Coordinates of C-alpha atoms and ligand atoms in Angstrom, one line a residue:
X1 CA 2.3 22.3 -12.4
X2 CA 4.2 24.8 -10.3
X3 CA 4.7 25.2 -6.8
X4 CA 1.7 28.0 -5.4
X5 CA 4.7 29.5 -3.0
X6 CA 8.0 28.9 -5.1
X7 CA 6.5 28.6 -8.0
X8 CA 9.1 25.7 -8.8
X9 CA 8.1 22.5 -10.5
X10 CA 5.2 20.9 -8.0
X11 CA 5.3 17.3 -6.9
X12 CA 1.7 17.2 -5.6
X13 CA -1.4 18.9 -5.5
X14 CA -4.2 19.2 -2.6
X15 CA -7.5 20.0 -3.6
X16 CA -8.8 20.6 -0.5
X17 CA -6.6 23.4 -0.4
X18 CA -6.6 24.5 -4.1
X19 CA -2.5 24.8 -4.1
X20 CA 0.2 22.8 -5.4
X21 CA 3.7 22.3 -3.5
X22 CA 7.0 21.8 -4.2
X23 CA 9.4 19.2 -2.0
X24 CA 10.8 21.7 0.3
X25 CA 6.6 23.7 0.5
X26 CA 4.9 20.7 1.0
X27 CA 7.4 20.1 4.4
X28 CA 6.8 23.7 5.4
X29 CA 2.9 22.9 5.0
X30 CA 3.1 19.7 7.0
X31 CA 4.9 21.0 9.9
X32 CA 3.0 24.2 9.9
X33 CA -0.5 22.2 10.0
X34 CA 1.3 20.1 12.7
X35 CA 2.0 23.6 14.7
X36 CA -1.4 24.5 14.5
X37 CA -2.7 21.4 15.7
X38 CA -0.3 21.7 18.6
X39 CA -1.3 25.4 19.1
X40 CA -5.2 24.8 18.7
X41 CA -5.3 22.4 21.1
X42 CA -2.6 22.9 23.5
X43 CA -1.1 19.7 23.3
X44 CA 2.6 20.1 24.3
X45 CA 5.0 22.1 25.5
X46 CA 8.9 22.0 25.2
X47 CA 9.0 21.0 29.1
X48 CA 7.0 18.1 29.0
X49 CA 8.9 14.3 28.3
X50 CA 6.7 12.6 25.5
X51 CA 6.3 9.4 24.5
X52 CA 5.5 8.4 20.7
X53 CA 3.4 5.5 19.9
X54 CA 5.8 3.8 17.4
X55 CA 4.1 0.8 15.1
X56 CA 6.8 1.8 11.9
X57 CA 4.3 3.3 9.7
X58 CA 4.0 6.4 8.2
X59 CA 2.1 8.3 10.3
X60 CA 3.9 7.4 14.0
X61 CA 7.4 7.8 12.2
X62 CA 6.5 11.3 10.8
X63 CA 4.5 12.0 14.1
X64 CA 8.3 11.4 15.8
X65 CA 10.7 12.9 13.5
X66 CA 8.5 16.6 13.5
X67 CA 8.0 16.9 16.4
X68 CA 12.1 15.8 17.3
X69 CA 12.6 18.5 15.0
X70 CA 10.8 20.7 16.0
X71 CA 13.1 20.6 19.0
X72 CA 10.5 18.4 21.4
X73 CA 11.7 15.8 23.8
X74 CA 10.2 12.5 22.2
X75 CA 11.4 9.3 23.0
X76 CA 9.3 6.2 21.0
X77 CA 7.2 3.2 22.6
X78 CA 6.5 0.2 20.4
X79 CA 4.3 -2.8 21.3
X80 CA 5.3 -6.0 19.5
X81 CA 2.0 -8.1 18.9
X82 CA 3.8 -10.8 17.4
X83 CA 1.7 -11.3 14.5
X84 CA 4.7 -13.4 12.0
X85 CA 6.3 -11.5 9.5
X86 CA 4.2 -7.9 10.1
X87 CA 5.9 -7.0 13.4
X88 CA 9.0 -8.7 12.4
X89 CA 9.7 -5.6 10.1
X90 CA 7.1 -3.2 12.1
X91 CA 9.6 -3.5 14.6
X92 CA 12.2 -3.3 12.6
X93 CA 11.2 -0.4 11.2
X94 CA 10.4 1.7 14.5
X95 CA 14.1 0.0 15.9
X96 CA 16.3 1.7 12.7
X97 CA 14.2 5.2 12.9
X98 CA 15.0 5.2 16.7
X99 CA 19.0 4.9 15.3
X100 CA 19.0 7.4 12.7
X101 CA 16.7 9.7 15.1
X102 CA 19.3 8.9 18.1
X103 CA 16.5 8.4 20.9
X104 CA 15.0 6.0 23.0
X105 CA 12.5 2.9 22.2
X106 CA 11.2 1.5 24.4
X107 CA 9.6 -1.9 22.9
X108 CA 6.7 -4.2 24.4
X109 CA 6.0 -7.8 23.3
X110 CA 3.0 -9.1 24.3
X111 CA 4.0 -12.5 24.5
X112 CA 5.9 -11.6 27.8
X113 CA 3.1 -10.2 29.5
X114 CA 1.0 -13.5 28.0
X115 CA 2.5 -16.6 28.6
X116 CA 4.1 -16.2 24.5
X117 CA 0.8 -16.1 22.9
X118 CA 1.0 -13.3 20.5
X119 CA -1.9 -11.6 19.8
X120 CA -3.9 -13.6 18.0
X121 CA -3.6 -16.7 20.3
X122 CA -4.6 -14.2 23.1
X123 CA -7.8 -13.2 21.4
X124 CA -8.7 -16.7 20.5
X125 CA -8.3 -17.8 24.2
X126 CA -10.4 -14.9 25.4
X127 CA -13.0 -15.8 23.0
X128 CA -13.0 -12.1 22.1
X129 CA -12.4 -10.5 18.3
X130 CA -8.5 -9.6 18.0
X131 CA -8.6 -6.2 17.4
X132 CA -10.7 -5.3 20.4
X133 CA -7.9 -7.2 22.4
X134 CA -5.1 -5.5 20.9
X135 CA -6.6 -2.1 21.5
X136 CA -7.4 -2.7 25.2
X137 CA -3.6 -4.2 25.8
X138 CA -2.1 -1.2 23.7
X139 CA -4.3 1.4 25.6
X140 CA -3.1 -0.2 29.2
X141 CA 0.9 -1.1 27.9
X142 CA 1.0 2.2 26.4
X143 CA -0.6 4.3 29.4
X144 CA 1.7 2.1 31.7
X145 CA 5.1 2.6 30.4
X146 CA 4.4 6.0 30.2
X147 CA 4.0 6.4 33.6
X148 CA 6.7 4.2 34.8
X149 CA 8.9 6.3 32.7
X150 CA 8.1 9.2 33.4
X151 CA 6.5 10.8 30.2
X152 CA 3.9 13.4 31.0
X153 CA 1.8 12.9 27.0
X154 CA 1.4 10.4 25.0
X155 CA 1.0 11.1 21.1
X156 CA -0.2 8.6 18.7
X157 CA -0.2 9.4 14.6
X158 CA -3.6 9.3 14.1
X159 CA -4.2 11.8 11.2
X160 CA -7.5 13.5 9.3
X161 CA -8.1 10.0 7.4
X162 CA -8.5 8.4 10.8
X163 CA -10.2 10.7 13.4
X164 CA -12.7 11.6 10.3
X165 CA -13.4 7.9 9.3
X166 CA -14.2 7.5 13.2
X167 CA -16.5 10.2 13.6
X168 CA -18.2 9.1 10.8
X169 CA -19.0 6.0 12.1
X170 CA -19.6 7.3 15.6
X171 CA -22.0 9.4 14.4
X172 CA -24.0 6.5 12.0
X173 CA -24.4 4.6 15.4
X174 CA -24.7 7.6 17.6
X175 CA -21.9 6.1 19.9
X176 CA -22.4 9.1 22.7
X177 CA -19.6 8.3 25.0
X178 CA -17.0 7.4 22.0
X179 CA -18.2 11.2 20.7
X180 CA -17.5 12.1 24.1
X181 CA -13.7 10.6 24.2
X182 CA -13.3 11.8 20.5
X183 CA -11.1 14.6 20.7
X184 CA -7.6 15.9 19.6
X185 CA -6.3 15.9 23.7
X186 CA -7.7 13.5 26.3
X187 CA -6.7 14.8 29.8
X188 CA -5.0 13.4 32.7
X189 CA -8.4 12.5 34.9
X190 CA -5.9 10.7 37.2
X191 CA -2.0 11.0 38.1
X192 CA -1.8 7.6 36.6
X193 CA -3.5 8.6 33.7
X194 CA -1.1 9.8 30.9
X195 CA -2.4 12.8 28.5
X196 CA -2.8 11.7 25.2
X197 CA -2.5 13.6 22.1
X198 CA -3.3 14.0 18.2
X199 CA -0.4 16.1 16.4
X200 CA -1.5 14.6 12.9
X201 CA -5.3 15.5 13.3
X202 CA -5.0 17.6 10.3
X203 CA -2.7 16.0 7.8
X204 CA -4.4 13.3 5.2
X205 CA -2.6 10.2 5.4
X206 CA -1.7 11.2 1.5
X207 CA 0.0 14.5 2.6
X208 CA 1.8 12.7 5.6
X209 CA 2.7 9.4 2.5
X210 CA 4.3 12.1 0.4
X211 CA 5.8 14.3 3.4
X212 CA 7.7 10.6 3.9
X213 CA 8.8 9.8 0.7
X214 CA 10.9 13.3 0.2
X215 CA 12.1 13.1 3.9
X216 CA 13.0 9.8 2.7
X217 CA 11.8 7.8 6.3
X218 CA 11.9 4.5 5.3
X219 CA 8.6 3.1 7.4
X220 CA 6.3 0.0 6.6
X221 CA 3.8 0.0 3.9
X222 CA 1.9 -3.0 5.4
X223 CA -1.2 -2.7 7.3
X224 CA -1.9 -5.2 10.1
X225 CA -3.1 -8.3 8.3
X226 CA -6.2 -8.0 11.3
X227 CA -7.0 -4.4 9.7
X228 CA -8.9 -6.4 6.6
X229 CA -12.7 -5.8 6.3
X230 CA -12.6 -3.3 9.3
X231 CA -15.4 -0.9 9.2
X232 CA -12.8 2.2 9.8
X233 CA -11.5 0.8 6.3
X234 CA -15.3 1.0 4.7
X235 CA -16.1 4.1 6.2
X236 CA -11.9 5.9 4.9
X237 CA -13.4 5.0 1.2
X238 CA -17.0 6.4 1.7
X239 CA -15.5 9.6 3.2
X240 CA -12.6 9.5 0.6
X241 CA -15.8 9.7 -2.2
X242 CA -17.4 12.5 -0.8
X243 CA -13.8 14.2 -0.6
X244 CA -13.5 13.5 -4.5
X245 CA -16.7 15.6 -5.3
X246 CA -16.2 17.8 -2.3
X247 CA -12.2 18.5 -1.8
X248 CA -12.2 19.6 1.9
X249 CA -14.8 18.0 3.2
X250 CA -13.1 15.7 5.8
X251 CA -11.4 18.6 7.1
X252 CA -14.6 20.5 7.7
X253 CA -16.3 17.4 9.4
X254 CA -13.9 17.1 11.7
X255 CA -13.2 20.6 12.6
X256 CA -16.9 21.3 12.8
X257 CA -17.5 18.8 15.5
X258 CA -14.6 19.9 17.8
X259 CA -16.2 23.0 17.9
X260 CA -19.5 21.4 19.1
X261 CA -17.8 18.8 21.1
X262 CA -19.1 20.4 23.8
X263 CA -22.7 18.9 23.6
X264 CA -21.6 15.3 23.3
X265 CA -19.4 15.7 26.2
X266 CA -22.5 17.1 28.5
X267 CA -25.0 14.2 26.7
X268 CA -22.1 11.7 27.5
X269 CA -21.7 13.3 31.5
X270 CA -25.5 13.4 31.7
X271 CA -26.1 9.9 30.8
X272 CA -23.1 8.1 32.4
X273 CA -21.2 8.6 35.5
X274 CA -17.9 8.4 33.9
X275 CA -15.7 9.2 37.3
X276 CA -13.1 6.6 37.7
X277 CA -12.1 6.7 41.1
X278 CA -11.4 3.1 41.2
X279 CA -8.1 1.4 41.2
X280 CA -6.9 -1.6 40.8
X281 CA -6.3 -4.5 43.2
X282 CA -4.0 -6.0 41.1
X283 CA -1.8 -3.5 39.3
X284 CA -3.1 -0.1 40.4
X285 CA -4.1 1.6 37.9
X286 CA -7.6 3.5 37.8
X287 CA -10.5 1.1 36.2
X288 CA -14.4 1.8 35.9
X289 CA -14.2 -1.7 37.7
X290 CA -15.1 -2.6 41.0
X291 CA -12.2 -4.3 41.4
X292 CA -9.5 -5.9 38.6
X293 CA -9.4 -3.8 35.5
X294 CA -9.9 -5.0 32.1
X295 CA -6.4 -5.8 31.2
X296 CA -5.8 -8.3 34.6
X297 CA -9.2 -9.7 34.0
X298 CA -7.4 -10.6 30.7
X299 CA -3.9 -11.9 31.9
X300 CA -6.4 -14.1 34.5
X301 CA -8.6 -15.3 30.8
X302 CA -5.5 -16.3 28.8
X303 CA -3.6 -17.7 31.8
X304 CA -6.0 -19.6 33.6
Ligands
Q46_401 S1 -6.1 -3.3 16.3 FE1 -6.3 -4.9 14.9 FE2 -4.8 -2.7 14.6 FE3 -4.2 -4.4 16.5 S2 -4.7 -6.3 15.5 FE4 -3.8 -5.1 13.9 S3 -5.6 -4.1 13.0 S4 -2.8 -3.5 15.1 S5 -4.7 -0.5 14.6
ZN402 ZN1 -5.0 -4.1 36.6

């Protein structure tokens, strides 16, 4: 198998795009999908401060190291959840790729902001399912540190695997207002509101696997224990089926509903008043709440 630019000996081959690359093409390939994403969507600019979402995986460490190289200003934020052994080395992980990229961390554990339940003890105490915690306290950690610090966008590592899996099951349930909020860049509706991007949106999570090995960034190959049974897991293997018989087809999914997002945005407007001009009483930031948003209501669940 050779290389379809070089025409050296390949190391991997992507159907959905009927070539085969070499070490150094497949890196070329993977940053130049990452510029188009950036480009597409206008996501960043070289004057804005940006803040990684680091967990020590794959996808957030490659997220990091392109864009650094690519000459952004990209500092990391990693959210400790305590969960034994996992974000012992998660951590680890994000802490040593912060070294060998010489930039910030900044690194959250939750068990300071919860009385030193991790996150598991949080969920059980809020009688809620763990994963539904953990994403509301790394939406409101993440969104908070940002704009304490300064950053003006947020990127996270989602990649094709992800946002397609998602939309899948979005549309299965016809979620309207998660179709709505599905989208490559989520604006700043509020000053305290930090933008949040999707460089990876069009990178498999094989491509961005094989990118790592022969850039040799030494991340963690565990998935949250919590990530078992999901339904994001089911619906990856349904949609990686379809891809077998129909190389490409993730790809045009997802690129076929950003181009219709449109509608789901107007259905989503139409049927919701989705205006957040509520902040706060405890720490200020905007809520659809009356008056505490979600995450104090939390602290005042696990707490009390
Ligand atoms: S939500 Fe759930 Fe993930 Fe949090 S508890 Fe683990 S699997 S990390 S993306
Ligand atoms: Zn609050």
């Amino acid at each position: 198998m050779k290389c379809s630019v070089c025409k050296k000996p390949a190391i991997i081959k992507l159907r959905a795009h009927n070539v085969s690359f070499c070490e150094k093409c497949l890196q070329d390939f993977v940053k130049r999908r990452v510029r188009e994403a950036i480009n597409n969507f206008k996501m960043i600019t070289k004057d804005d401060k940006i803040l990684v979402a680091v967990s020590g995986g794959k996808d957030s460490l490659a997220v990091w190291e392109i864009l650094h190289n690519m000459g952004y200003d990209v500092d990391g934020f990693h959210i400790d959840l305590g969960i034994d052994s996992y974000s012992e080395l998660s951590t680890e992980k994000s802490i040593e790729f912060s070294k060998k990229l010489d930039r910030k961390l900044i690194i959250a554990d939750v068990r300071d902001h919860f009385d030193g339940k991790n996150i598991f003890e949080i969920a059980k105490k809020a009688g809620r399912v763990t994963c539904s915690v953990c994403g509301l306290i790394k939406r409101y950690l993440m969104n908070s540190s940002a704009y304490k610090g300064g950053y003006t966008v947020l990127v996270t590592g989602h990649n094709l695997d992800d946002e397609s899996a998602a939309l899948f099951g979005n549309l299965m349930f016809w979620r309207d207002n998660y179709l709505a909020s599905q989208y490559p860049v989520l604006p700043a509706t509020d000053p305290k509101l930090i933008r949040k991007v999707k460089p990876l949106i069009y990178l498999t999570e094989r491509e961005i696997a094989a990118y790592n090995i022969v850039k040799g960034i030494d991340y963690i190959y565990d998935e949250c224990p919590f990530a078992e049974g999901a339904t994001s897991i089911f619906m990856k293997k349904e949609l990686n089926n379809i891809e077998k018989k129909s190389p490409g087809m993730k790809l045009k999914l997802l690129k076929g509903f950003f181009r219709r997002h449109d509608v789901f945005k107007e259905l989503s407007e139409n049927s919701n008043n989705l205006e957040t001009n509520h902040y706060c009483s405890v720490c200020g930031f905007p809520t659809m709440a009356d008056d505490k948003c979600a995450y104090c209501r939390l602290i005042d669940k696990v707490k009390g």
